[in-house]
Coordinates of C-alpha atoms in Angstrom, one line a residue:
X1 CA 66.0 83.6 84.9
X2 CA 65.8 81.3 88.1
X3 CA 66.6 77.6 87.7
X4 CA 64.0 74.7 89.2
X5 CA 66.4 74.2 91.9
X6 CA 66.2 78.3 93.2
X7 CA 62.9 78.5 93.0
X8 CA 63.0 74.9 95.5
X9 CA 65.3 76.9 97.7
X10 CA 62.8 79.9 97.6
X11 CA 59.9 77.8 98.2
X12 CA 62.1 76.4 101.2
X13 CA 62.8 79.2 103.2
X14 CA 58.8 80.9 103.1
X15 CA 58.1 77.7 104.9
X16 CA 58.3 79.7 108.3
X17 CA 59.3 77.5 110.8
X18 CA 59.0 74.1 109.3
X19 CA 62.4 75.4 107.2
X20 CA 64.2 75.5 110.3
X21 CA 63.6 72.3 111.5
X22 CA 64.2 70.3 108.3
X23 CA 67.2 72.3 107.7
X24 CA 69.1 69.2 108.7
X25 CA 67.5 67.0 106.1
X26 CA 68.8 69.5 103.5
X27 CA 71.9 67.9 101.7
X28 CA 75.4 70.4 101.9
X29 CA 75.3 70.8 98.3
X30 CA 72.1 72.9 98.7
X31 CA 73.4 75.1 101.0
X32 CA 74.6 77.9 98.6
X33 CA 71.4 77.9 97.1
X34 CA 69.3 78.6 100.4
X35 CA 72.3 81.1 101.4
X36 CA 71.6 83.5 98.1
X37 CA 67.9 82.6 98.7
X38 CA 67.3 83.8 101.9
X39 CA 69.9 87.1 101.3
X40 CA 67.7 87.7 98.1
X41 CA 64.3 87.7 100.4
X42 CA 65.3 89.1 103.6
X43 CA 65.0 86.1 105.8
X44 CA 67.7 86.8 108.0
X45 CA 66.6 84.1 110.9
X46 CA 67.5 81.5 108.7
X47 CA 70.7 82.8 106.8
X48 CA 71.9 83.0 110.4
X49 CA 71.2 79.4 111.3
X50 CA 72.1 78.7 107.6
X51 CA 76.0 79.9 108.6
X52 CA 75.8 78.2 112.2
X53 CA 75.5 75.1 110.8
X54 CA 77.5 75.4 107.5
X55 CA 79.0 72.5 106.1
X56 CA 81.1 73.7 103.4
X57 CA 84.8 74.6 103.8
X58 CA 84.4 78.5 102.1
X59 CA 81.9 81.3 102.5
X60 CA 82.9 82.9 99.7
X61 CA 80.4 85.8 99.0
X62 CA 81.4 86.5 95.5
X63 CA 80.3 82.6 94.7
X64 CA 77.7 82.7 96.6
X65 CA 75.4 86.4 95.9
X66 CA 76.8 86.9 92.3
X67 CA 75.6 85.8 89.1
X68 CA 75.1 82.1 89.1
X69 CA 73.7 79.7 86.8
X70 CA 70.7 78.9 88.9
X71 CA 70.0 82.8 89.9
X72 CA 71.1 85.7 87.7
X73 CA 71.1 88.2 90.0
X74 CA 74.0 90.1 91.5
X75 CA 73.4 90.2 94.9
X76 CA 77.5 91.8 96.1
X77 CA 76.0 95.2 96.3
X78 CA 73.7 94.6 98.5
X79 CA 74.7 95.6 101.8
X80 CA 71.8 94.9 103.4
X81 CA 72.7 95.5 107.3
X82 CA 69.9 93.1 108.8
X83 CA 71.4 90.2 106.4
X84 CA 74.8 90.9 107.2
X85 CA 74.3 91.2 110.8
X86 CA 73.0 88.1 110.6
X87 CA 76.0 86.3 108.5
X88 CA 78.5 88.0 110.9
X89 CA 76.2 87.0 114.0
X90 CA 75.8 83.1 112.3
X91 CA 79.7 83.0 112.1
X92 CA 80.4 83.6 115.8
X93 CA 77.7 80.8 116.4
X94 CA 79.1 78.5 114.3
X95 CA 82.6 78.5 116.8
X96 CA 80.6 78.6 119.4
X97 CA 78.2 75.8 119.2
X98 CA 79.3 72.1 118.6
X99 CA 78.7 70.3 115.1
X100 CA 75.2 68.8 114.3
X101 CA 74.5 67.3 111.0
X102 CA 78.0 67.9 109.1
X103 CA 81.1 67.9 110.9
X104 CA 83.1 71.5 111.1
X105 CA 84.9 72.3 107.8
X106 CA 84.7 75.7 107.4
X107 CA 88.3 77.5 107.4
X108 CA 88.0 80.4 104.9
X109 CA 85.1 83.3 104.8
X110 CA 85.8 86.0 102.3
X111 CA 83.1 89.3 102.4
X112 CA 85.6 91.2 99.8
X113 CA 83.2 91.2 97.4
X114 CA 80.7 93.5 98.8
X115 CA 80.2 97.0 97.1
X116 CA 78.7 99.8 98.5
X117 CA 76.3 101.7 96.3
X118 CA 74.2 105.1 97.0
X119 CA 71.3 103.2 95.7
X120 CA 70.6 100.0 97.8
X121 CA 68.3 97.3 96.4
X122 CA 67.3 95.2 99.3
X123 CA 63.7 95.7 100.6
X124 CA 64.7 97.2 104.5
X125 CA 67.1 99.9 102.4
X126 CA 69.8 99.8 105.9
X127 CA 73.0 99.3 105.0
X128 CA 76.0 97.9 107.1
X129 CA 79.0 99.8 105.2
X130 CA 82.7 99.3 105.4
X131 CA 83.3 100.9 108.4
X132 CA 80.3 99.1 110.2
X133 CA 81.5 96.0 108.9
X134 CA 84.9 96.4 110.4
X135 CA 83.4 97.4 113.5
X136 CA 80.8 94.3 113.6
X137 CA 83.1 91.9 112.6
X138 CA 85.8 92.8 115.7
X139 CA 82.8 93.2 117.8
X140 CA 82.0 89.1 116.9
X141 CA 85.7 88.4 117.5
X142 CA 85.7 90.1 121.0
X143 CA 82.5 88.5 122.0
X144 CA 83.7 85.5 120.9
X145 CA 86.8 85.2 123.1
X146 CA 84.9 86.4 125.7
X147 CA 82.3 83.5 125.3
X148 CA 85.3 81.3 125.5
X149 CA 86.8 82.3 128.6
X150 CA 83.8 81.5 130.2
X151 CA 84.6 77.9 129.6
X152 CA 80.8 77.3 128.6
X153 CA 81.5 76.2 125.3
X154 CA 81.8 73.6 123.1
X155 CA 85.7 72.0 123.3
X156 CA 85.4 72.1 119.2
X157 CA 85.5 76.0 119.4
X158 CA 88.8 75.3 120.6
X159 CA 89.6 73.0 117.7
X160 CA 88.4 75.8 114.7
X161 CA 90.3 78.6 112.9
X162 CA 88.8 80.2 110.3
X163 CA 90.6 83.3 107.9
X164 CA 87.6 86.2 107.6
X165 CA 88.7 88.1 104.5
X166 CA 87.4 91.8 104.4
X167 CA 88.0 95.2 103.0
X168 CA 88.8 97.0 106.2
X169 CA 88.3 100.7 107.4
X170 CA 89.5 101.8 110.8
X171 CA 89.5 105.5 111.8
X172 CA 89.3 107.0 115.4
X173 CA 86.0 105.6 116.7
X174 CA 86.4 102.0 115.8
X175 CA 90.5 102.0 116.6
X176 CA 90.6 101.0 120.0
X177 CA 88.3 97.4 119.2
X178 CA 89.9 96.7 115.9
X179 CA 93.2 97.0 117.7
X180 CA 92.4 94.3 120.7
X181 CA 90.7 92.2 117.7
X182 CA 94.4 92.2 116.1
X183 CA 95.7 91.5 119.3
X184 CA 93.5 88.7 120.0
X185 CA 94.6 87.1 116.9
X186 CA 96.7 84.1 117.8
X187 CA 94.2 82.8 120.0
X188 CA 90.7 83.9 118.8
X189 CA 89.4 80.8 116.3
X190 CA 88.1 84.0 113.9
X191 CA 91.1 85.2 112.2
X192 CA 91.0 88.4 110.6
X193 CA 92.3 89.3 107.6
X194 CA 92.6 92.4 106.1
X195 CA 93.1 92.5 102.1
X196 CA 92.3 96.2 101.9
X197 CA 92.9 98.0 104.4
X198 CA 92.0 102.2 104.5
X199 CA 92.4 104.2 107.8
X200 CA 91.3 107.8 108.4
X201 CA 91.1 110.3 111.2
X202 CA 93.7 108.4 113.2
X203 CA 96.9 109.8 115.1
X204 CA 100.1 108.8 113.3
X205 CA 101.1 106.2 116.3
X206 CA 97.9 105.0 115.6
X207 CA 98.5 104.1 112.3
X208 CA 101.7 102.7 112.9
X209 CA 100.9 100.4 115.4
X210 CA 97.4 99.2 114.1
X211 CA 99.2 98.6 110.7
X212 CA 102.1 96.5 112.4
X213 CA 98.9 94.2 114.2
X214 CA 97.3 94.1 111.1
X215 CA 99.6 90.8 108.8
X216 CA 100.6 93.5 106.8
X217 CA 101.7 90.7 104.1
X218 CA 98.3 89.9 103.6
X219 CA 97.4 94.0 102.8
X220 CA 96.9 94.0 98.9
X221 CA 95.4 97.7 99.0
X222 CA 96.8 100.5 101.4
X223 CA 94.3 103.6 101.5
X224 CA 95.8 106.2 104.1
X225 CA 93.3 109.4 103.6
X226 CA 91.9 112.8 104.8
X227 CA 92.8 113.2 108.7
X228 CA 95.9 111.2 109.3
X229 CA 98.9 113.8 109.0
X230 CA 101.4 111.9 107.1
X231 CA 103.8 113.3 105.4
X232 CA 107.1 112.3 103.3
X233 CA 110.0 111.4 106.4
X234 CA 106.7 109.3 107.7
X235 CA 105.8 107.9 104.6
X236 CA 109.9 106.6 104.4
X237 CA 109.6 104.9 108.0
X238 CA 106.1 103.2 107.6
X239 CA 107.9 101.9 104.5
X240 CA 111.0 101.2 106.1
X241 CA 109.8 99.7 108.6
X242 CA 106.8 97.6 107.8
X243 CA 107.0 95.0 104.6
X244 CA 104.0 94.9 102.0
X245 CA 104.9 91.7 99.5
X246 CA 101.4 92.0 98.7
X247 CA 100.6 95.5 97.9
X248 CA 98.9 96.4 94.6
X249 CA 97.2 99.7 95.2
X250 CA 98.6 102.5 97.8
X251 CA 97.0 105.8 98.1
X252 CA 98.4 108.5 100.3
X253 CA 96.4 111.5 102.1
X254 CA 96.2 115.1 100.2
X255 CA 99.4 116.9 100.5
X256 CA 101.4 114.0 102.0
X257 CA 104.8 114.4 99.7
X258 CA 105.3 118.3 99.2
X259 CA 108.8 119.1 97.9
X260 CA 108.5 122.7 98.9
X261 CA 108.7 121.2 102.4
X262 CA 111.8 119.5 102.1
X263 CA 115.0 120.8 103.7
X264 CA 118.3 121.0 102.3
X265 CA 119.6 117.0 103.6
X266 CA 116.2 115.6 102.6
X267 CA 117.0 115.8 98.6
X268 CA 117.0 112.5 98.5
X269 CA 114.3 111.5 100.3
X270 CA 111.4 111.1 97.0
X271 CA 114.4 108.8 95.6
X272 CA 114.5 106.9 98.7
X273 CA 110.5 106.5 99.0
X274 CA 110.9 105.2 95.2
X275 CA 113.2 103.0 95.9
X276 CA 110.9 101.3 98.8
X277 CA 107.9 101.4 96.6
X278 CA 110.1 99.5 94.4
X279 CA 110.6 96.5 96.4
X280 CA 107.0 96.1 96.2
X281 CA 107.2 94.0 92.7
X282 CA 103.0 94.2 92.6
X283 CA 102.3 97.4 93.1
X284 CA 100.4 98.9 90.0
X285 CA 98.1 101.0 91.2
X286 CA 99.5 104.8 93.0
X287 CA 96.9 107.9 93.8
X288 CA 99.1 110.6 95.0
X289 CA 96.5 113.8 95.0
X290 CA 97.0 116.9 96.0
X291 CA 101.0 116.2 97.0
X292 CA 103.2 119.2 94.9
X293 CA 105.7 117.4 93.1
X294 CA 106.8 120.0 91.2
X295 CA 110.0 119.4 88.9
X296 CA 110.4 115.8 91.2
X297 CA 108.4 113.0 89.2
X298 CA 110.9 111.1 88.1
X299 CA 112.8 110.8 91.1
X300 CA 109.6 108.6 92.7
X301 CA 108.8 106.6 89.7
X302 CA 112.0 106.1 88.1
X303 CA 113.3 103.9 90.6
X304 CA 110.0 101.5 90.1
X305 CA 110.7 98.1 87.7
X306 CA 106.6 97.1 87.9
X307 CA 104.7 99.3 85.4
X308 CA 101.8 101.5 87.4
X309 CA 98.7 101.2 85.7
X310 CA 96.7 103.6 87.6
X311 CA 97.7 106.9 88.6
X312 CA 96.4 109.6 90.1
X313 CA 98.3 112.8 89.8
X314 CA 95.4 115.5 90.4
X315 CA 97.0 118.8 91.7
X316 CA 100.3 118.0 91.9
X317 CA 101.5 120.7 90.3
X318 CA 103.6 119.5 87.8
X319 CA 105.4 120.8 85.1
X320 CA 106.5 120.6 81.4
X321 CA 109.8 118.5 83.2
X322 CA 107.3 115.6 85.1
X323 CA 105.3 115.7 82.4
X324 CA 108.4 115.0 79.4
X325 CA 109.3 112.3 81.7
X326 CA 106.4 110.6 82.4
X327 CA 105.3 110.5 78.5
X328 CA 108.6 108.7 78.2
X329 CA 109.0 106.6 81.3
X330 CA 107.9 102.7 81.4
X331 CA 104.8 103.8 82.9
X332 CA 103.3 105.5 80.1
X333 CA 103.0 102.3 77.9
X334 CA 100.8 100.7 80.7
X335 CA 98.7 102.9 81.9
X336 CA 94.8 102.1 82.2
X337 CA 93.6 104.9 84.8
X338 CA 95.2 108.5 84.5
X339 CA 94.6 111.5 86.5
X340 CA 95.7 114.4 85.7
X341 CA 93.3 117.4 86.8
X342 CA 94.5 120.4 88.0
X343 CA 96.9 121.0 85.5
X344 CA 96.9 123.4 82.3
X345 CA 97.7 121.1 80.4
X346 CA 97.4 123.0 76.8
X347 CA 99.2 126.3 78.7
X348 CA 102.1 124.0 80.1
X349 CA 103.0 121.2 78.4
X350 CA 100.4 120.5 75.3
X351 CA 103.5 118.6 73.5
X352 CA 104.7 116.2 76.1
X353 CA 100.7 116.1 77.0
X354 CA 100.1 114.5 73.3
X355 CA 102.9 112.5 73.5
X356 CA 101.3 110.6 76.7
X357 CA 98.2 109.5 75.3
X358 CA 100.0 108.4 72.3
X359 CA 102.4 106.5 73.9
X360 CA 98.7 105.0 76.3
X361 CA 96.6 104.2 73.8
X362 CA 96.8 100.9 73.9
X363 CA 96.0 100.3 76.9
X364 CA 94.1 103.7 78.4
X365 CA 90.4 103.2 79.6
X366 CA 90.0 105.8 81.9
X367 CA 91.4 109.7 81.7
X368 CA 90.4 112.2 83.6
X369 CA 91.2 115.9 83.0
X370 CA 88.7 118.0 85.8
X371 CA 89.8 121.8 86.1
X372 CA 92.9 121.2 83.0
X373 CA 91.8 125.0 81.7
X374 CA 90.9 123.0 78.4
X375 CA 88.9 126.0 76.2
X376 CA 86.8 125.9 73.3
X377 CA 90.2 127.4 71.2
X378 CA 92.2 123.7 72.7
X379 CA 89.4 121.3 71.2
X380 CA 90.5 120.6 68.1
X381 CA 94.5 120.0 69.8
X382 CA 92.5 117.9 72.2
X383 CA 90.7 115.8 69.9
X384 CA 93.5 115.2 67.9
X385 CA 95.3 114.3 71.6
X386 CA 92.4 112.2 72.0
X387 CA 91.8 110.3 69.0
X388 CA 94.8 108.0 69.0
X389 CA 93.0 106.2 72.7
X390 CA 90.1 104.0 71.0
X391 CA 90.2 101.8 73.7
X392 CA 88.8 104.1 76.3
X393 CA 86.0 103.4 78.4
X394 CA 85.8 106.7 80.7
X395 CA 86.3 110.5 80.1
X396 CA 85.7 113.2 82.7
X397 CA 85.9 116.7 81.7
X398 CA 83.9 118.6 84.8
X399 CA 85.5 122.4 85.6
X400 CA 86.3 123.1 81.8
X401 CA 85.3 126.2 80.6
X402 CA 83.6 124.9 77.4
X403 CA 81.0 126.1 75.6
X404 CA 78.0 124.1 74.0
X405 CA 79.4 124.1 70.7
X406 CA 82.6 122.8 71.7
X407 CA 81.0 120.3 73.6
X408 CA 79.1 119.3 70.4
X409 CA 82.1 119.1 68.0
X410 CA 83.6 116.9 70.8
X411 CA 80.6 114.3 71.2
X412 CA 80.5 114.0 67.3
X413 CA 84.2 112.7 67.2
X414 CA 83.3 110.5 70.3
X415 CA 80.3 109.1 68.7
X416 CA 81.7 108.9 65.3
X417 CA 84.5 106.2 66.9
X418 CA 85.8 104.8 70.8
X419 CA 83.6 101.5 70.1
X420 CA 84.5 100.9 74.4
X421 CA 83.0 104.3 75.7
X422 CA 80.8 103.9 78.0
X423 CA 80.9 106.8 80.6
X424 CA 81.5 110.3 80.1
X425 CA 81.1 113.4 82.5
X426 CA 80.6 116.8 81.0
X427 CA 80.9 120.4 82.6
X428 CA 77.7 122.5 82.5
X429 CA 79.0 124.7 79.4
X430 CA 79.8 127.6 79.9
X431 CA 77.4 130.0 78.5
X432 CA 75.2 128.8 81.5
X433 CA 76.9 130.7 83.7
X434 CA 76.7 134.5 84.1
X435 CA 79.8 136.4 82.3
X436 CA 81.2 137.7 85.1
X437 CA 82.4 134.1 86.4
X438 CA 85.9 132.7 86.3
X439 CA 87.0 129.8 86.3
X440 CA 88.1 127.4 88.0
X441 CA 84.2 128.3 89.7
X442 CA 84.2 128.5 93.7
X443 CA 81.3 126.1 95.7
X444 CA 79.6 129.4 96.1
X445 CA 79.2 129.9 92.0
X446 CA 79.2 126.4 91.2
X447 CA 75.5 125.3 91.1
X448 CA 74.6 129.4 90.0
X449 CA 73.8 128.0 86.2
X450 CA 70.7 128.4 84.0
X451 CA 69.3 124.9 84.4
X452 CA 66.5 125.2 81.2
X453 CA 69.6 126.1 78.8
X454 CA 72.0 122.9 80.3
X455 CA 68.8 120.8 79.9
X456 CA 68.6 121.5 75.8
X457 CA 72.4 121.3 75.8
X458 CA 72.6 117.6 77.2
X459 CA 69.4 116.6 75.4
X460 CA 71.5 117.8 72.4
X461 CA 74.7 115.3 73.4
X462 CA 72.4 112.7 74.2
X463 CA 70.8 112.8 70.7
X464 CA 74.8 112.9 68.8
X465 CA 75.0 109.5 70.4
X466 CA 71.6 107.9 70.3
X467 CA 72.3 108.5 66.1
X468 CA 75.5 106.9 66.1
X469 CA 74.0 103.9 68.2
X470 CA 75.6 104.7 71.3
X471 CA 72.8 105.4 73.8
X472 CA 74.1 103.3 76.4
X473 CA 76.9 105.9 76.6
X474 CA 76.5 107.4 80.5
X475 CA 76.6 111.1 80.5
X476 CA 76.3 113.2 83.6
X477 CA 77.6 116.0 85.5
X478 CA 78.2 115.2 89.0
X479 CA 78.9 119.1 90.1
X480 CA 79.3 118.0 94.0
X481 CA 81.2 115.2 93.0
X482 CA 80.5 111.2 92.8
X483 CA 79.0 109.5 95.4
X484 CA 81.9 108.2 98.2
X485 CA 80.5 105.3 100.0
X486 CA 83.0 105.6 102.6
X487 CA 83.0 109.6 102.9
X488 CA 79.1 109.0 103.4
X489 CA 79.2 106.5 106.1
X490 CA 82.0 108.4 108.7
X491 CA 81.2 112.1 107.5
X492 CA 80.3 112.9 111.1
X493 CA 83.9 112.0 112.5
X494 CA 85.4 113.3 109.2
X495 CA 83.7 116.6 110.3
X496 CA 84.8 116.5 113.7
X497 CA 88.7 115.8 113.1
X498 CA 88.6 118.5 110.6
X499 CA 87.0 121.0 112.9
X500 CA 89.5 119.8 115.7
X501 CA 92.4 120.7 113.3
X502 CA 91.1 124.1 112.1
X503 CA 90.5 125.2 115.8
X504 CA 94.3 123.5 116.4
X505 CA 95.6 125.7 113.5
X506 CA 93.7 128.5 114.6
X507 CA 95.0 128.3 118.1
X508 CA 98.7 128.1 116.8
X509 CA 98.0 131.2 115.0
X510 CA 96.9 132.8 117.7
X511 CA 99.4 132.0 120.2
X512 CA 101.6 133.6 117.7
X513 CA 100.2 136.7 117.1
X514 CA 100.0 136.9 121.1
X515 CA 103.5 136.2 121.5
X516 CA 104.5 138.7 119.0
X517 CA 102.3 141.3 120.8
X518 CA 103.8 140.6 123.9
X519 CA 107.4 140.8 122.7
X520 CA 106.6 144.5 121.5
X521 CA 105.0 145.6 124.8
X522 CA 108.2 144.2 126.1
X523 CA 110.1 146.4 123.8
X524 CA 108.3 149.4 124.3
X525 CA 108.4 149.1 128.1
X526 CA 112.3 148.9 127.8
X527 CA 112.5 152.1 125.5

């Protein structure tokens, strides 16, 4: 439902030309109307000129594309790329250019709000993602200091500084600009701020340096993931050496802490990385995938006073020890997102297992158990695990070996009660699948299933909840996995750094196995 006053602004802007020119007659209060407008319709000439001449003291995305009283529609995840262009373009014109109708206020422009989605909405279907975004934005910065030098502008460019607010993402290709835009900081009028900031495929000296640039104290989310090789003495002098007040989320690359490699004086060293983490009193959020922490839990959480309330433990290897501390620990009592796949969970600790979502339930929404072993002989021990979290929102199952049946007697107990469920992902049961697979299933066997049986199967879980009243319930089975915005947008480079590192492992190997044949021709010449 679209107020009088939005369906003005619409009528405004299909003016053509005539919009342009009275834009100056339009009073300031209007602005945010013509703003959502013209990003709704595609008119990006005028949201340009619309930010060039903004009178308003915030750009505030979230205010101004999501639900509104005069316009319903949530416009944050749309990333349209020609409307965005044009906002980013608009903002380096708005320095640039000397004040017209309303005097210069603007000193804050937040674009955190934008979501990426697989499914865009806006009529051109281009996207400008994260990483484009980043790149844009420090492009308008550059260009902008370069349009000052040239002492052709208007002395009030000289006079503005504005904080741009955005979810950052800086890997190899787009280091070099976003480092000279951090550098250009203190004098450029378009100060950038990072509040998330995640960095892939970069050199660890890369990382370092772009992270000291960066006003870490303004970082509230640190994602550090795929191709940058960090690992645990790294992890203790980025720490160490760099402060986060700020920091609420921090997740590390796969295999980043890995006890096994630890040597003898570095016992200490999870204790000492838990004590940093500690002095960050708002960090509540930690994804630590694919690190083996076997047997050395505790030693990284214990020392943390702030609660986590999302954690991502997925192939970490622990055991019946981690697990019997973390169902006891201060953590337990808080969490609202818990990952534990991986583990064999009813093989290795099914008692300290049940004891964690007891000691959850209040507050779990989301749990996720992928690849956990859990068999049709561990549903009725699961439900029973399960039954105590009615306050979840969000159960994913993929990579269990279960069978229709079991699958059943599970959606019956999930419809029967959890009045906040709304998304669930199942595995393809395992009947589907020829006998001779085992599990966990390889890529190779993974999509190998008898489609026409999985079809009745889900048509049979969707019908347990549309009786109970619960067909707004989600249920799907995302075999390749969920749709990564991010992933999606660099894959290329991701692609290329992981080729560069198989042929750098491969070479290694080589040069081994050359050396060694060398040595025993050496050996035998001598004999």
């Amino acid at each position: 439902m679209k107020s009088l006053r939005f369906l003005a602004a619409e009528a405004f802007i299909h003016t053509g030309s005539s919009a342009k020119e009275n834009l100056s007659c339009v009073s300031f209060n209007l602005y945010p109307h013509l703003f959502k407008a013209c990003y709704l319709h595609e008119q990006a000439d005028l949201l340009q000129l619309l930010v060039k001449t903004w009178p308003l003291s915030e750009l505030n995305l979230q205010r101004l594309l999501g639900k509104t009283a005069d316009c319903q529609a949530d416009l944050t995840s749309c990333t349209c790329r020609l409307c965005l262009g044009a906002i980013l373009t608009g903002l380096k014109e708005y320095v640039l250019s000397p004040p017209t109708t309303y005097a210069k206020s603007l000193h804050v422009v937040d674009l955190t709000a934008l979501k990426d989605v697989e499914h865009q909405m806006c009529p051109c279907q281009s996207t400008l993602g994260r990483w484009a975004r980043t790149h844009l934005l420090t492009q308008m910065c550059y260009e902008t200091m370069v349009a000052m030098q040239a002492n052709n502008v208007s002395r009030s460019a000289f006079e503005t500084s504005i904080d741009v607010l955005l979810n950052g993402f800086i890997t190899g290709r787009n280091y070099e600009l976003v480092a000279q835009s951090f550098l250009l900081l203190r004098f450029c009028p378009l100060k950038l701020r990072f509040v998330s900031f995640r960095a892939d495929s970069l050199a660890l000296k890369q990382l370092f340096y772009v992270l000291r640039l960066a006003e870490p104290q303004s970082i509230s989310k640190l994602e550090i993931v795929h191709n940058v090789p960090l690992e645990a003495p790294h992890l203790e002098v980025l720490l160490s050496k760099v402060e986060f007040p700020k920091l609420k989320s921090l997740t590390l690359p796969a295999g980043a802490l890995d006890v096994r490699r630890l040597g003898a004086d570095e016992d200490d060293l999870l204790a000492t990385i838990g004590n940093l983490l500690a002095q960050m009193t708002s960090l509540t959020e930690l994804s630590l995938g694919f690190s083996t922490l076997t047997g050395h839990l505790r030693r990284l959480l214990y020392p943390l006073n702030t609660p986590i309330l999302s954690l991502e433990l997925a192939n970490c290897c622990l055991n019946r020890v981690d697990m019997t501390y973390l169902a006891n620990s201060l953590h337990s009592e808080a969490l609202v997102r818990l990952d534990i796949s991986g583990h064999d969970i009813f093989d290795s600790f099914p008692t300290a297992f049940h004891k964690l979502l007891s000691r959850s339930s209040a507050s779990l929404a989301s749990l996720v158990l992928e690849e956990c072993g859990i068999e049709d002989q561990h549903m009725d021990a699961f439900v029973n695990a399960l039954s105590c979290c009615q306050g979840l929102a969000e159960l994913k199952l993929l990579g269990n070996p279960l069978s229709s049946a079991a699958l059943r007697h599970l959606f019956s107990i999930l419809s029967a009660a959890f009045p906040k469920l709304r998304y669930i992902e199942v595995p393809v049961p395992r009947e589907c699948y020829p006998e001779d697979f085992t599990y966990p299933l390889d890529d190779s066997s993974l999509l190998r299933y008898n489609m026409g049986m999985f079809q009745e199967v889900r048509v049979q879980l969707m019908g347990i909840l549309a009786g109970a009243g619960k067909s707004n319930v989600e249920v799907c089975t995302p075999l390749m996995g969920a749709y990564d915005p991010d992933i999606n947008e660099t894959s290329n480079e991701l692609g290329v750094s992981m080729l560069k590192s198989f042929n750098n492992v491969i070479g290694s190997f080589i040069g081994t196995i050359t050396e060694i044949d060398n040595r025993r021709s050496e050996r035998q010449k001598e004999n």
